[in-house]
């Protein structure tokens, strides 16, 4: 016997739709961050639905969230473009990191506990192979967790949320540059320098080291972008589009 329109069956369908939309959101976002959906690539709802095995309704709901996060832009009713990565966008990302993360590191130095310090030490060991997308993805996920953990250790949950949201966008930028160039040794030493400052409860040093790391990472990303003709012509827009 059919369930009534407003009965339990309807509520179950609504929950299932919400789950599908949530899964679609995370799957599409992950592909954008990892540059599997390339910056500047045009896509349709049908293409995304087929790629991730979900219906258009779930894709449409996911896209609304990704619009808000500025990871995707609309071209027409059913055609969208993955947000390009521009030099202006990269500079703005790192400018905001410099505003948020060094003060968070100073705050974390006074509050961080032994368990989090051990976790940071584990994350320091992450490495990647040049040109290996999966290896780069694992390394960059560890890098994101390293920085997010420090922000969370600050004790300011609003600051930590802002930093984590920012780091998702930074991770996408890093995927292009780390597929092209080796930064294993620099990242290893930078992270250990920061870990030492946090272990010593030296807030001033932690703040300074964090700022130095962010500036070095910005230089690495921009130099990698400018050095690759393929990246410049296909993935990187020089102007303001997408920022």
CSV table of C-alpha atoms in Angstrom, one decimal:
chain,number,residue,atom,x,y,z
A,1,UNK,CA,0.0,0.0,0.0
A,2,UNK,CA,1.4,3.4,-1.0
A,3,UNK,CA,2.6,5.7,1.8
A,4,UNK,CA,0.7,9.0,2.3
A,5,UNK,CA,2.4,12.0,0.7
A,6,UNK,CA,3.2,13.6,4.1
A,7,UNK,CA,3.8,10.3,5.9
A,8,UNK,CA,7.0,8.5,7.0
A,9,UNK,CA,7.9,7.6,3.4
A,10,UNK,CA,8.1,11.2,2.4
A,11,UNK,CA,10.3,12.1,5.3
A,12,UNK,CA,12.6,9.2,4.5
A,13,UNK,CA,12.9,10.4,0.9
A,14,UNK,CA,13.7,13.9,2.1
A,15,UNK,CA,16.5,12.5,4.3
A,16,UNK,CA,17.9,10.4,1.5
A,17,UNK,CA,17.9,13.4,-0.8
A,18,UNK,CA,19.8,15.4,1.8
A,19,UNK,CA,22.4,12.6,2.2
A,20,UNK,CA,22.9,12.4,-1.6
A,21,UNK,CA,23.3,16.2,-1.8
A,22,UNK,CA,25.8,16.1,1.0
A,23,UNK,CA,27.8,13.3,-0.7
A,24,UNK,CA,27.7,15.1,-4.0
A,25,UNK,CA,29.0,18.3,-2.4
A,26,UNK,CA,31.9,16.6,-0.7
A,27,UNK,CA,32.8,14.6,-3.9
A,28,UNK,CA,32.7,17.6,-6.2
A,29,UNK,CA,34.5,19.8,-3.7
A,30,UNK,CA,37.3,17.2,-3.3
A,31,UNK,CA,37.7,17.0,-7.1
A,32,UNK,CA,37.9,20.8,-7.3
A,33,UNK,CA,40.5,21.0,-4.5
A,34,UNK,CA,42.6,18.3,-6.0
A,35,UNK,CA,42.3,19.9,-9.5
A,36,UNK,CA,40.8,16.8,-11.0
A,37,UNK,CA,38.1,19.2,-12.1
A,38,UNK,CA,40.6,21.8,-13.5
A,39,UNK,CA,40.4,25.5,-12.8
A,40,UNK,CA,38.5,27.1,-15.7
A,41,UNK,CA,36.9,23.9,-16.8
A,42,UNK,CA,33.3,24.1,-18.0
A,43,UNK,CA,30.8,21.5,-16.7
A,44,UNK,CA,27.1,20.8,-16.8
A,45,UNK,CA,24.9,19.4,-14.1
A,46,UNK,CA,24.4,16.3,-16.3
A,47,UNK,CA,28.2,15.8,-16.6
A,48,UNK,CA,28.7,16.1,-12.8
A,49,UNK,CA,25.8,13.8,-12.1
A,50,UNK,CA,27.2,11.1,-14.4
A,51,UNK,CA,30.7,11.5,-13.1
A,52,UNK,CA,29.7,11.2,-9.4
A,53,UNK,CA,26.8,8.9,-9.8
A,54,UNK,CA,24.1,11.2,-8.4
A,55,UNK,CA,21.0,12.9,-9.8
A,56,UNK,CA,20.7,16.5,-11.0
A,57,UNK,CA,18.8,17.6,-7.9
A,58,UNK,CA,21.7,16.5,-5.6
A,59,UNK,CA,24.2,18.2,-7.9
A,60,UNK,CA,22.2,21.4,-8.0
A,61,UNK,CA,22.0,21.5,-4.2
A,62,UNK,CA,25.8,20.8,-4.0
A,63,UNK,CA,26.5,23.6,-6.5
A,64,UNK,CA,24.7,26.2,-4.5
A,65,UNK,CA,27.1,25.6,-1.6
A,66,UNK,CA,30.1,25.6,-3.9
A,67,UNK,CA,28.9,28.9,-5.4
A,68,UNK,CA,28.9,30.4,-1.8
A,69,UNK,CA,32.4,29.1,-1.3
A,70,UNK,CA,33.5,30.7,-4.6
A,71,UNK,CA,34.8,27.4,-6.0
A,72,UNK,CA,32.5,27.4,-9.0
A,73,UNK,CA,30.7,30.1,-11.1
A,74,UNK,CA,27.7,30.0,-13.3
A,75,UNK,CA,27.8,30.7,-17.0
A,76,UNK,CA,24.2,29.8,-17.9
A,77,UNK,CA,21.2,27.9,-16.4
A,78,UNK,CA,22.9,24.6,-16.8
A,79,UNK,CA,26.5,25.4,-17.6
A,80,UNK,CA,29.1,26.2,-14.9
A,81,UNK,CA,32.8,26.9,-14.7
A,82,UNK,CA,35.3,25.7,-12.1
A,83,UNK,CA,36.7,28.9,-10.5
A,84,UNK,CA,39.9,29.9,-12.3
A,85,UNK,CA,43.1,30.4,-10.2
A,86,UNK,CA,44.4,33.9,-10.8
A,87,UNK,CA,47.5,35.6,-9.5
A,88,UNK,CA,45.3,38.1,-7.8
A,89,UNK,CA,43.3,35.3,-6.1
A,90,UNK,CA,46.6,33.6,-5.0
A,91,UNK,CA,47.9,36.8,-3.5
A,92,UNK,CA,44.6,37.5,-1.7
A,93,UNK,CA,44.6,34.0,-0.2
A,94,UNK,CA,48.0,34.4,1.2
A,95,UNK,CA,47.3,37.9,2.4
A,96,UNK,CA,44.4,36.6,4.5
A,97,UNK,CA,46.6,33.7,5.8
A,98,UNK,CA,49.1,36.3,7.0
A,99,UNK,CA,46.3,38.1,8.9
A,100,UNK,CA,44.9,34.9,10.5
A,101,UNK,CA,47.5,32.2,11.0
A,102,UNK,CA,50.5,33.9,12.7
A,103,UNK,CA,48.3,35.3,15.5
A,104,UNK,CA,46.7,31.9,15.8
A,105,UNK,CA,50.1,30.3,16.2
A,106,UNK,CA,51.0,32.8,18.9
A,107,UNK,CA,47.8,31.9,20.8
A,108,UNK,CA,48.3,28.2,20.2
A,109,UNK,CA,51.8,28.3,21.8
A,110,UNK,CA,50.2,29.1,25.1
A,111,UNK,CA,47.5,26.5,25.0
A,112,UNK,CA,48.6,23.5,22.9
A,113,UNK,CA,48.7,20.1,24.7
A,114,UNK,CA,51.0,17.1,24.4
A,115,UNK,CA,48.6,15.1,22.3
A,116,UNK,CA,48.4,17.8,19.6
A,117,UNK,CA,52.1,18.3,19.6
A,118,UNK,CA,52.6,14.6,19.0
A,119,UNK,CA,50.0,14.8,16.1
A,120,UNK,CA,51.9,17.8,14.6
A,121,UNK,CA,55.1,15.8,14.8
A,122,UNK,CA,53.5,12.9,12.9
A,123,UNK,CA,52.2,15.3,10.2
A,124,UNK,CA,55.7,16.8,9.8
A,125,UNK,CA,56.9,13.5,8.2
A,126,UNK,CA,54.6,13.8,5.2
A,127,UNK,CA,56.3,13.7,1.8
A,128,UNK,CA,55.2,13.5,-1.9
A,129,UNK,CA,56.5,12.3,-5.3
A,130,UNK,CA,56.7,14.9,-8.0
A,131,UNK,CA,54.1,14.4,-10.7
A,132,UNK,CA,52.2,11.8,-8.6
A,133,UNK,CA,48.7,13.3,-8.1
A,134,UNK,CA,47.7,10.8,-5.3
A,135,UNK,CA,50.9,11.4,-3.4
A,136,UNK,CA,50.6,15.1,-3.7
A,137,UNK,CA,47.0,14.9,-2.5
A,138,UNK,CA,48.0,13.0,0.6
A,139,UNK,CA,50.9,15.4,1.4
A,140,UNK,CA,48.7,18.4,1.0
A,141,UNK,CA,45.9,16.9,3.1
A,142,UNK,CA,48.5,16.5,5.9
A,143,UNK,CA,49.8,20.0,5.3
A,144,UNK,CA,46.2,21.3,5.7
A,145,UNK,CA,45.7,19.3,8.9
A,146,UNK,CA,49.0,20.6,10.3
A,147,UNK,CA,47.9,24.2,9.9
A,148,UNK,CA,44.3,23.6,10.9
A,149,UNK,CA,45.4,21.8,14.1
A,150,UNK,CA,47.5,24.8,15.1
A,151,UNK,CA,44.5,27.1,14.5
A,152,UNK,CA,42.3,24.9,16.5
A,153,UNK,CA,44.8,24.9,19.3
A,154,UNK,CA,44.4,28.6,19.5
A,155,UNK,CA,41.2,28.1,21.5
A,156,UNK,CA,39.3,30.4,19.3
A,157,UNK,CA,36.7,28.3,17.4
A,158,UNK,CA,35.7,31.1,15.0
A,159,UNK,CA,39.2,31.7,14.0
A,160,UNK,CA,39.8,28.0,13.5
A,161,UNK,CA,36.8,27.7,11.3
A,162,UNK,CA,37.9,30.7,9.2
A,163,UNK,CA,41.4,29.2,8.8
A,164,UNK,CA,40.1,25.8,7.8
A,165,UNK,CA,37.8,27.2,5.2
A,166,UNK,CA,40.7,29.3,3.8
A,167,UNK,CA,43.0,26.3,3.8
A,168,UNK,CA,40.6,24.4,1.5
A,169,UNK,CA,41.2,27.1,-1.1
A,170,UNK,CA,44.9,27.2,-0.5
A,171,UNK,CA,45.1,23.4,-0.9
A,172,UNK,CA,43.7,23.7,-4.4
A,173,UNK,CA,46.3,26.3,-5.4
A,174,UNK,CA,49.0,24.1,-3.9
A,175,UNK,CA,47.9,21.1,-6.0
A,176,UNK,CA,49.0,22.8,-9.2
A,177,UNK,CA,52.4,23.9,-7.9
A,178,UNK,CA,53.3,20.7,-6.0
A,179,UNK,CA,52.6,18.5,-9.1
A,180,UNK,CA,55.3,20.5,-10.9
A,181,UNK,CA,58.0,21.2,-8.3
A,182,UNK,CA,59.7,19.6,-5.2
A,183,UNK,CA,59.1,21.4,-1.9
A,184,UNK,CA,59.6,18.4,0.4
A,185,UNK,CA,62.7,19.6,2.3
A,186,UNK,CA,61.5,23.1,2.7
A,187,UNK,CA,58.1,22.0,4.1
A,188,UNK,CA,59.8,19.5,6.4
A,189,UNK,CA,62.1,22.1,8.0
A,190,UNK,CA,59.5,24.8,8.2
A,191,UNK,CA,57.0,22.6,10.0
A,192,UNK,CA,59.7,21.4,12.4
A,193,UNK,CA,60.8,25.0,13.1
A,194,UNK,CA,57.2,25.8,14.0
A,195,UNK,CA,56.8,22.7,16.0
A,196,UNK,CA,59.9,23.6,18.1
A,197,UNK,CA,58.5,27.1,18.8
A,198,UNK,CA,55.1,25.6,19.9
A,199,UNK,CA,56.8,23.0,22.1
A,200,UNK,CA,58.9,25.7,23.7
A,201,UNK,CA,55.7,27.8,24.3
A,202,UNK,CA,57.4,30.6,22.5
A,203,UNK,CA,54.5,32.6,21.1
A,204,UNK,CA,56.5,35.3,19.5
A,205,UNK,CA,58.7,32.9,17.6
A,206,UNK,CA,55.7,30.8,16.6
A,207,UNK,CA,54.1,33.9,15.1
A,208,UNK,CA,57.2,34.9,13.3
A,209,UNK,CA,57.9,31.4,11.9
A,210,UNK,CA,54.4,31.0,10.7
A,211,UNK,CA,54.5,34.3,8.8
A,212,UNK,CA,57.8,33.3,7.2
A,213,UNK,CA,56.4,30.0,6.1
A,214,UNK,CA,53.3,31.6,4.5
A,215,UNK,CA,55.5,34.1,2.6
A,216,UNK,CA,57.8,31.3,1.4
A,217,UNK,CA,54.8,29.2,0.3
A,218,UNK,CA,53.3,32.2,-1.6
A,219,UNK,CA,56.6,32.7,-3.5
A,220,UNK,CA,56.8,29.0,-4.3
A,221,UNK,CA,53.2,28.9,-5.7
A,222,UNK,CA,53.6,32.1,-7.8
A,223,UNK,CA,56.9,31.0,-9.2
A,224,UNK,CA,55.5,27.6,-10.1
A,225,UNK,CA,52.5,29.2,-11.8
A,226,UNK,CA,54.7,31.6,-13.8
A,227,UNK,CA,57.2,28.9,-14.8
A,228,UNK,CA,54.7,26.6,-16.4
A,229,UNK,CA,53.4,27.7,-19.8
A,230,UNK,CA,50.7,25.0,-19.7
A,231,UNK,CA,49.4,26.3,-16.4
A,232,UNK,CA,49.5,29.9,-17.5
A,233,UNK,CA,47.5,29.3,-20.7
A,234,UNK,CA,45.0,26.6,-19.5
A,235,UNK,CA,44.5,27.0,-15.8
A,236,UNK,CA,45.5,30.5,-14.7
A,237,UNK,CA,43.7,33.7,-15.6
A,238,UNK,CA,45.8,36.9,-15.2
A,239,UNK,CA,42.9,39.2,-14.4
A,240,UNK,CA,40.1,39.4,-11.8
A,241,UNK,CA,37.8,36.7,-13.0
A,242,UNK,CA,36.9,34.3,-10.3
A,243,UNK,CA,38.2,36.4,-7.4
